[in-house]
Amino acid sequence: MLELRRHNAAFCTPDFLTFFRRQVAAAVRKHRMFTRDERVLVAVSGGKDSLALWDVLIEESYQTSGLYLDLGIHDYSVESKAKCEAFAAARGVPLIVSSVAEAVGAPVPVIQKVTRRPACSGCGLSKRYLMNKAALDHGFPVVATGHNLDDEAATLLGSVMQWQTDALSRQSPALPSTHRRLARRVKPLYRLSERETAAYAFLRKIDYIVEECPFARGATSIAHKEILSRMEAASPGAKHNFLFGFLEKARAAFERSETVHLNECERCGQVTTGTICAFCRLADEVKRSS
Amino acid sequence: MKVVLRNPRREVDVAGPRRVKDMLKELQIIPETVLIIRGDELLTGDVVLDDTDTVELRPVMSGGGVGPVHLP
């Protein structure tokens, strides 16, 4: 049995699994994320969310491959990679592995030292770049990530606290391709809380990494999640109302009136608003320091 | 009962018998921030635990190496 206060209900295991799959199906349908005729690249970290997402899509007969980005974060990366490989092998589904160290010239801990910026900065930049690159290289029109309702609500709170109107305009469960070299990006778990994805992973006996990235400790996004969790405890459904209210009533007001001009990086050919993309500049910075 | 906490992994003893929701209250943990696991089952708040039970409180928050969220 699982109690979900925001639904004022308790579910038995079979009913909860059905509920979970229906929420994913509703997300995919509402935002036309992908069809069964398309190949979907699922970005997996070894954590509960991305492996739960991949599991649902496999069960629903979508054409999926996993993409694991090896960040080179000591034991955490070794263990999370092993979880993804075991998951893929047990289900007979393909897993693509891409290494940040090979692409940038150094793993995330070294990038942090070189750039003197938070580890999440270089890591996030590398992940976005390598996800899109893998999709292009392997012919996937769409990349699916395991972002859940809590992730999206915390991102929204962070953007609102700083009034980052650019970020607010881009926050969506589905980002279309706005350039021939940009894959679509979708978040089929955005309707489900992280407690629900954790319960799904547990009940499906998915062996995921419970320990989290050591660099994320103390991150602002975690502080926002804790604040939202306290609000949720006081008022069940608060996170849902915050995120869905934004998506349904407010997001359109932040959409840009003018379109951003996108170029292809002179070095690597990936999309950028300048001439050399941020990823190539990061790789240059790492190279200069070594 | 033995209560296993994660991130970092540690164990605490709580006297039974006690309902799950009361055990969480004693540890000042917000129920929605953890899965309550006994063996291969998830427990609801009204389940009564006794001194022989071992339960894991597995945090559900992703994106940072944190444990459960505590009451303010």
Coordinates of C-alpha atoms in Angstrom, one line a residue:
Chain A
M1 CA 0.0 0.0 0.0
L2 CA 1.1 3.5 -0.7
E3 CA -0.5 6.7 0.7
L4 CA -0.5 9.7 -1.6
R5 CA -1.7 12.7 0.3
R6 CA -2.0 15.0 -2.7
H7 CA -4.5 12.6 -4.1
N8 CA -6.1 11.9 -0.7
A9 CA -5.8 8.2 -1.5
A10 CA -4.0 5.0 -0.7
F11 CA -3.2 2.7 -3.6
C12 CA -2.5 -1.1 -3.7
T13 CA 0.5 -2.1 -5.8
P14 CA -1.3 -3.0 -9.0
D15 CA -3.5 0.1 -8.9
F16 CA -0.5 2.3 -8.2
L17 CA 1.5 0.9 -11.1
T18 CA -1.5 1.5 -13.4
F19 CA -1.9 5.0 -12.1
F20 CA 1.8 5.7 -12.7
R21 CA 1.7 4.4 -16.3
R22 CA -1.5 6.4 -17.0
Q23 CA 0.2 9.6 -15.8
V24 CA 3.1 9.0 -18.2
A25 CA 0.7 8.2 -21.0
A26 CA -1.2 11.4 -20.3
A27 CA 2.0 13.5 -20.4
V28 CA 3.1 11.9 -23.7
R29 CA -0.3 12.4 -25.3
K30 CA -1.0 15.9 -24.0
H31 CA 2.4 17.3 -25.2
R32 CA 2.7 15.0 -28.3
M33 CA 6.1 14.0 -26.9
F34 CA 6.7 11.0 -29.3
T35 CA 5.0 8.2 -31.1
R36 CA 5.6 4.5 -31.2
D37 CA 7.1 5.0 -34.7
E38 CA 9.9 7.2 -33.4
R39 CA 13.1 6.2 -31.7
V40 CA 13.4 7.7 -28.2
L41 CA 16.7 8.3 -26.5
V42 CA 16.2 8.0 -22.7
A43 CA 18.9 9.8 -20.7
V44 CA 19.6 7.6 -17.7
S45 CA 21.7 8.4 -14.6
G46 CA 21.2 5.2 -12.7
G47 CA 18.8 7.0 -10.3
K48 CA 15.2 6.1 -9.6
D49 CA 13.6 8.7 -12.0
S50 CA 15.4 7.9 -15.2
L51 CA 15.3 4.2 -14.8
A52 CA 11.6 4.3 -13.8
L53 CA 10.9 6.3 -17.0
W54 CA 12.9 3.9 -19.1
D55 CA 11.0 0.9 -17.5
V56 CA 7.6 2.5 -18.3
L57 CA 8.5 3.2 -21.9
I58 CA 9.8 -0.3 -22.4
E59 CA 6.7 -1.8 -20.9
E60 CA 4.6 0.4 -23.2
S61 CA 6.5 -0.9 -26.2
Y62 CA 8.2 2.4 -27.2
Q63 CA 11.4 2.1 -29.3
T64 CA 13.9 3.2 -26.7
S65 CA 17.7 3.3 -26.2
G66 CA 19.4 4.5 -23.0
L67 CA 22.1 7.1 -22.9
Y68 CA 24.4 7.1 -19.9
L69 CA 26.7 10.0 -19.6
D70 CA 29.8 9.1 -17.6
L71 CA 30.6 12.2 -15.6
G72 CA 33.8 10.7 -14.0
I73 CA 32.6 11.5 -10.5
H74 CA 34.6 8.8 -8.6
D75 CA 32.7 5.9 -7.1
Y76 CA 29.3 7.6 -7.7
S77 CA 29.9 7.3 -11.5
V78 CA 31.2 3.8 -11.3
E79 CA 28.2 2.6 -9.4
S80 CA 25.6 4.5 -11.4
K81 CA 27.0 3.2 -14.7
A82 CA 26.9 -0.4 -13.4
K83 CA 23.2 0.1 -12.4
C84 CA 22.4 1.3 -16.0
E85 CA 24.3 -1.5 -17.7
A86 CA 22.6 -4.1 -15.5
F87 CA 19.2 -2.6 -16.2
A88 CA 19.8 -2.6 -20.0
A89 CA 21.2 -6.1 -20.0
A90 CA 18.3 -7.6 -18.0
R91 CA 15.8 -6.1 -20.4
G92 CA 17.8 -6.6 -23.6
V93 CA 17.7 -3.0 -24.6
P94 CA 20.6 -0.9 -26.0
L95 CA 22.6 1.5 -23.9
I96 CA 24.8 4.1 -25.4
V97 CA 27.6 5.3 -23.1
S98 CA 29.3 8.7 -23.6
S99 CA 32.1 10.0 -21.5
V100 CA 32.5 13.6 -20.4
A101 CA 36.2 13.1 -19.9
E102 CA 36.7 12.0 -23.5
A103 CA 34.5 14.8 -24.9
V104 CA 35.7 17.7 -22.8
G105 CA 39.2 16.5 -21.9
A106 CA 38.6 16.0 -18.2
P107 CA 36.0 14.6 -15.8
V108 CA 33.5 16.8 -13.9
P109 CA 35.7 17.1 -10.7
V110 CA 38.6 18.4 -12.8
I111 CA 36.3 20.7 -14.8
Q112 CA 35.2 22.2 -11.5
K113 CA 38.8 23.0 -10.4
V114 CA 39.7 24.4 -13.8
T115 CA 36.7 26.7 -14.2
R116 CA 36.4 27.5 -10.5
R117 CA 32.6 27.4 -11.0
P118 CA 30.2 25.0 -9.2
A119 CA 30.5 21.4 -10.4
C120 CA 26.9 21.5 -11.5
S121 CA 27.6 24.3 -14.0
G122 CA 30.1 22.5 -16.2
C123 CA 28.3 19.2 -15.6
G124 CA 24.9 20.6 -16.8
L125 CA 26.5 22.2 -19.8
S126 CA 28.2 19.0 -20.7
K127 CA 25.1 16.9 -20.2
R128 CA 22.9 19.1 -22.4
Y129 CA 25.5 19.2 -25.2
L130 CA 26.3 15.4 -25.1
M131 CA 22.6 14.4 -24.9
N132 CA 21.9 16.4 -28.1
K133 CA 25.1 15.2 -29.8
A134 CA 24.2 11.5 -29.0
A135 CA 20.7 12.1 -30.4
L136 CA 22.1 13.6 -33.6
D137 CA 24.9 11.0 -34.0
H138 CA 22.6 8.0 -33.5
G139 CA 19.5 9.4 -35.4
F140 CA 17.1 10.0 -32.5
P141 CA 14.6 12.9 -33.0
V142 CA 13.8 13.2 -29.3
V143 CA 15.6 12.9 -25.9
A144 CA 13.5 12.0 -22.8
T145 CA 14.8 12.8 -19.3
G146 CA 13.5 11.7 -15.9
H147 CA 12.6 15.2 -14.5
N148 CA 9.7 14.8 -12.1
L149 CA 7.1 17.2 -10.7
D150 CA 9.4 18.0 -7.7
D151 CA 12.3 18.8 -10.0
E152 CA 10.1 21.0 -12.2
A153 CA 8.5 22.8 -9.2
A154 CA 12.0 23.5 -7.7
T155 CA 13.3 24.8 -11.0
L156 CA 10.2 27.0 -11.3
L157 CA 10.7 28.4 -7.7
G158 CA 14.3 29.1 -8.5
S159 CA 13.5 31.0 -11.7
V160 CA 10.7 32.9 -10.0
M161 CA 12.9 33.9 -7.0
Q162 CA 15.3 35.5 -9.5
W163 CA 12.7 36.5 -12.1
Q164 CA 14.7 34.7 -14.8
T165 CA 12.2 35.4 -17.6
D166 CA 14.3 33.6 -20.2
A167 CA 14.2 30.4 -18.0
L168 CA 10.5 30.8 -17.4
S169 CA 9.8 31.0 -21.1
R170 CA 11.8 27.7 -21.6
Q171 CA 10.3 25.8 -18.7
S172 CA 8.0 23.2 -20.3
P173 CA 7.4 19.4 -20.3
A174 CA 8.2 19.4 -24.0
L175 CA 10.7 21.6 -25.9
P176 CA 10.3 21.4 -29.7
S177 CA 13.2 21.3 -32.1
T178 CA 13.9 24.9 -33.2
H179 CA 16.8 24.0 -35.4
R180 CA 17.6 21.0 -37.7
R181 CA 20.5 20.1 -35.3
L182 CA 18.4 20.2 -32.1
A183 CA 16.6 17.1 -30.9
R184 CA 13.3 17.6 -29.1
R185 CA 13.5 17.4 -25.3
V186 CA 10.7 15.9 -23.3
K187 CA 10.0 15.1 -19.6
P188 CA 7.3 12.4 -19.4
L189 CA 7.4 12.2 -15.6
Y190 CA 6.5 15.8 -15.0
R191 CA 3.1 14.9 -13.6
L192 CA 4.6 12.5 -11.0
S193 CA 6.2 13.4 -7.7
E194 CA 9.6 12.0 -6.7
R195 CA 8.0 10.0 -4.0
E196 CA 5.8 8.4 -6.7
T197 CA 8.8 7.7 -8.9
A198 CA 10.7 6.2 -6.0
A199 CA 7.7 4.0 -5.1
Y200 CA 7.4 2.9 -8.7
A201 CA 11.1 2.0 -8.9
F202 CA 10.9 0.1 -5.6
L203 CA 7.7 -1.8 -6.5
R204 CA 9.1 -2.7 -9.9
K205 CA 12.3 -4.0 -8.1
I206 CA 14.5 -1.6 -10.1
D207 CA 18.0 -1.6 -8.7
Y208 CA 18.8 2.1 -8.7
I209 CA 21.5 4.1 -7.0
V210 CA 20.0 5.6 -3.8
E211 CA 23.1 7.7 -3.0
E212 CA 23.1 11.0 -4.8
C213 CA 25.8 12.9 -6.6
P214 CA 28.3 14.2 -4.0
F215 CA 28.6 17.5 -5.7
A216 CA 24.9 18.3 -5.4
R217 CA 25.1 18.5 -1.6
G218 CA 24.1 22.0 -0.6
A219 CA 22.9 23.0 -4.0
T220 CA 20.3 25.8 -4.2
S221 CA 17.9 23.5 -6.0
I222 CA 17.9 21.2 -2.9
A223 CA 17.1 24.1 -0.6
H224 CA 14.1 24.9 -2.9
K225 CA 13.0 21.3 -2.8
E226 CA 13.1 21.3 1.0
I227 CA 11.0 24.5 1.2
L228 CA 8.5 23.1 -1.3
S229 CA 8.3 19.8 0.7
R230 CA 7.4 21.8 3.9
M231 CA 4.7 23.6 2.0
E232 CA 3.4 20.3 0.6
A233 CA 3.3 18.9 4.1
A234 CA 1.2 21.9 5.3
S235 CA -1.0 21.9 2.2
P236 CA -1.0 18.6 0.1
G237 CA -1.1 19.4 -3.6
A238 CA 0.9 22.6 -3.3
K239 CA 3.7 21.6 -5.6
H240 CA 1.2 20.3 -8.2
N241 CA -0.8 23.6 -8.0
F242 CA 2.3 25.7 -8.3
L243 CA 3.7 23.9 -11.3
F244 CA 0.5 23.2 -13.2
G245 CA -0.8 26.7 -12.4
F246 CA 2.3 28.1 -14.1
L247 CA 2.1 25.9 -17.1
E248 CA -1.6 26.5 -17.7
K249 CA -2.0 30.1 -16.7
A250 CA 1.3 31.9 -16.6
R251 CA 3.9 30.4 -18.9
A252 CA 2.5 31.9 -22.1
A253 CA 3.0 35.4 -20.7
F254 CA 6.8 34.8 -20.6
E255 CA 7.2 33.4 -24.1
R256 CA 9.5 35.6 -26.1
S257 CA 8.0 37.9 -28.7
E258 CA 11.1 37.7 -30.9
T259 CA 12.8 34.4 -31.9
V260 CA 16.4 33.7 -30.9
H261 CA 18.7 33.4 -33.8
L262 CA 20.6 30.1 -33.7
N263 CA 23.9 29.4 -35.5
E264 CA 26.0 26.3 -35.9
C265 CA 29.2 26.3 -33.9
E266 CA 32.2 26.9 -36.2
R267 CA 34.1 24.3 -34.4
C268 CA 31.7 21.4 -33.8
G269 CA 28.6 22.2 -35.7
Q270 CA 26.2 22.1 -32.8
V271 CA 23.7 24.8 -32.2
T272 CA 24.8 28.1 -30.4
T273 CA 23.6 31.7 -30.3
G274 CA 27.2 32.8 -30.9
T275 CA 30.0 31.6 -33.2
I276 CA 31.8 29.1 -30.9
C277 CA 29.5 27.1 -28.6
A278 CA 29.9 27.1 -24.8
F279 CA 30.9 23.5 -24.8
C280 CA 33.8 24.1 -27.1
R281 CA 34.9 27.1 -25.1
L282 CA 34.8 24.9 -21.9
A283 CA 36.9 22.3 -23.7
D284 CA 39.4 25.0 -24.7
E285 CA 39.6 26.2 -21.0
V286 CA 40.3 22.6 -19.8
K287 CA 42.9 22.1 -22.6
R288 CA 44.7 25.4 -21.7
S289 CA 45.0 24.4 -18.0
S290 CA 46.4 20.9 -18.6
Chain B
M1 CA 12.7 -1.4 16.4
K2 CA 15.7 -0.7 14.2
V3 CA 15.3 2.2 11.8
V4 CA 17.8 2.5 8.9
L5 CA 18.4 6.0 7.6
R6 CA 20.3 6.8 4.3
N7 CA 22.6 9.5 3.0
P8 CA 24.6 8.8 5.1
R9 CA 23.6 5.3 6.1
R10 CA 23.0 4.9 9.8
E11 CA 20.7 3.1 12.2
V12 CA 18.7 4.4 15.2
D13 CA 16.6 2.5 17.7
V14 CA 13.1 3.5 18.4
A15 CA 11.0 1.8 21.1
G16 CA 7.9 -0.2 20.0
P17 CA 5.1 -0.8 19.6
R18 CA 4.5 2.3 17.6
R19 CA 2.6 3.4 14.5
V20 CA 4.7 4.3 11.5
K21 CA 3.3 7.9 11.6
D22 CA 4.2 8.3 15.3
M23 CA 7.8 6.9 14.6
L24 CA 8.2 9.5 11.9
K25 CA 6.9 12.2 14.1
E26 CA 9.4 11.2 16.8
L27 CA 12.2 11.4 14.3
Q28 CA 10.8 14.7 13.1
I29 CA 10.6 13.5 9.5
I30 CA 8.0 14.7 6.9
P31 CA 6.3 11.5 5.8
E32 CA 6.1 12.5 2.1
T33 CA 9.9 12.8 1.9
V34 CA 10.6 9.1 2.5
L35 CA 9.5 5.6 1.5
I36 CA 8.9 3.4 4.5
I37 CA 10.3 0.0 3.6
R38 CA 10.0 -3.3 5.6
G39 CA 11.5 -6.2 3.6
D40 CA 9.9 -6.0 0.2
E41 CA 6.8 -4.0 1.2
L42 CA 6.0 -0.3 1.5
L43 CA 4.3 0.7 4.8
T44 CA 1.5 3.2 5.4
G45 CA 1.3 5.5 8.4
D46 CA -1.1 3.4 10.4
V47 CA 1.0 0.2 10.4
V48 CA 2.1 -0.7 14.0
L49 CA 5.7 -1.6 14.3
D50 CA 7.1 -3.7 17.2
D51 CA 10.6 -4.0 18.7
T52 CA 11.6 -6.9 16.3
D53 CA 10.9 -4.9 13.2
T54 CA 13.6 -3.4 11.0
V55 CA 12.4 -0.6 8.7
E56 CA 14.3 1.6 6.2
L57 CA 13.4 5.2 5.7
R58 CA 14.6 5.8 2.1
P59 CA 14.7 9.5 1.1
V60 CA 13.0 10.2 -2.2
M61 CA 14.6 13.5 -3.0
S62 CA 16.8 13.4 -6.1
G63 CA 19.4 15.9 -7.2
G64 CA 21.5 16.0 -4.0
G65 CA 23.0 13.7 -1.4
V66 CA 20.4 14.5 1.2
G67 CA 18.4 12.5 3.7
P68 CA 14.7 13.0 4.6
V69 CA 13.3 16.5 5.1
H70 CA 12.8 17.3 8.8
L71 CA 10.0 19.3 10.3
P72 CA 11.0 22.9 10.9

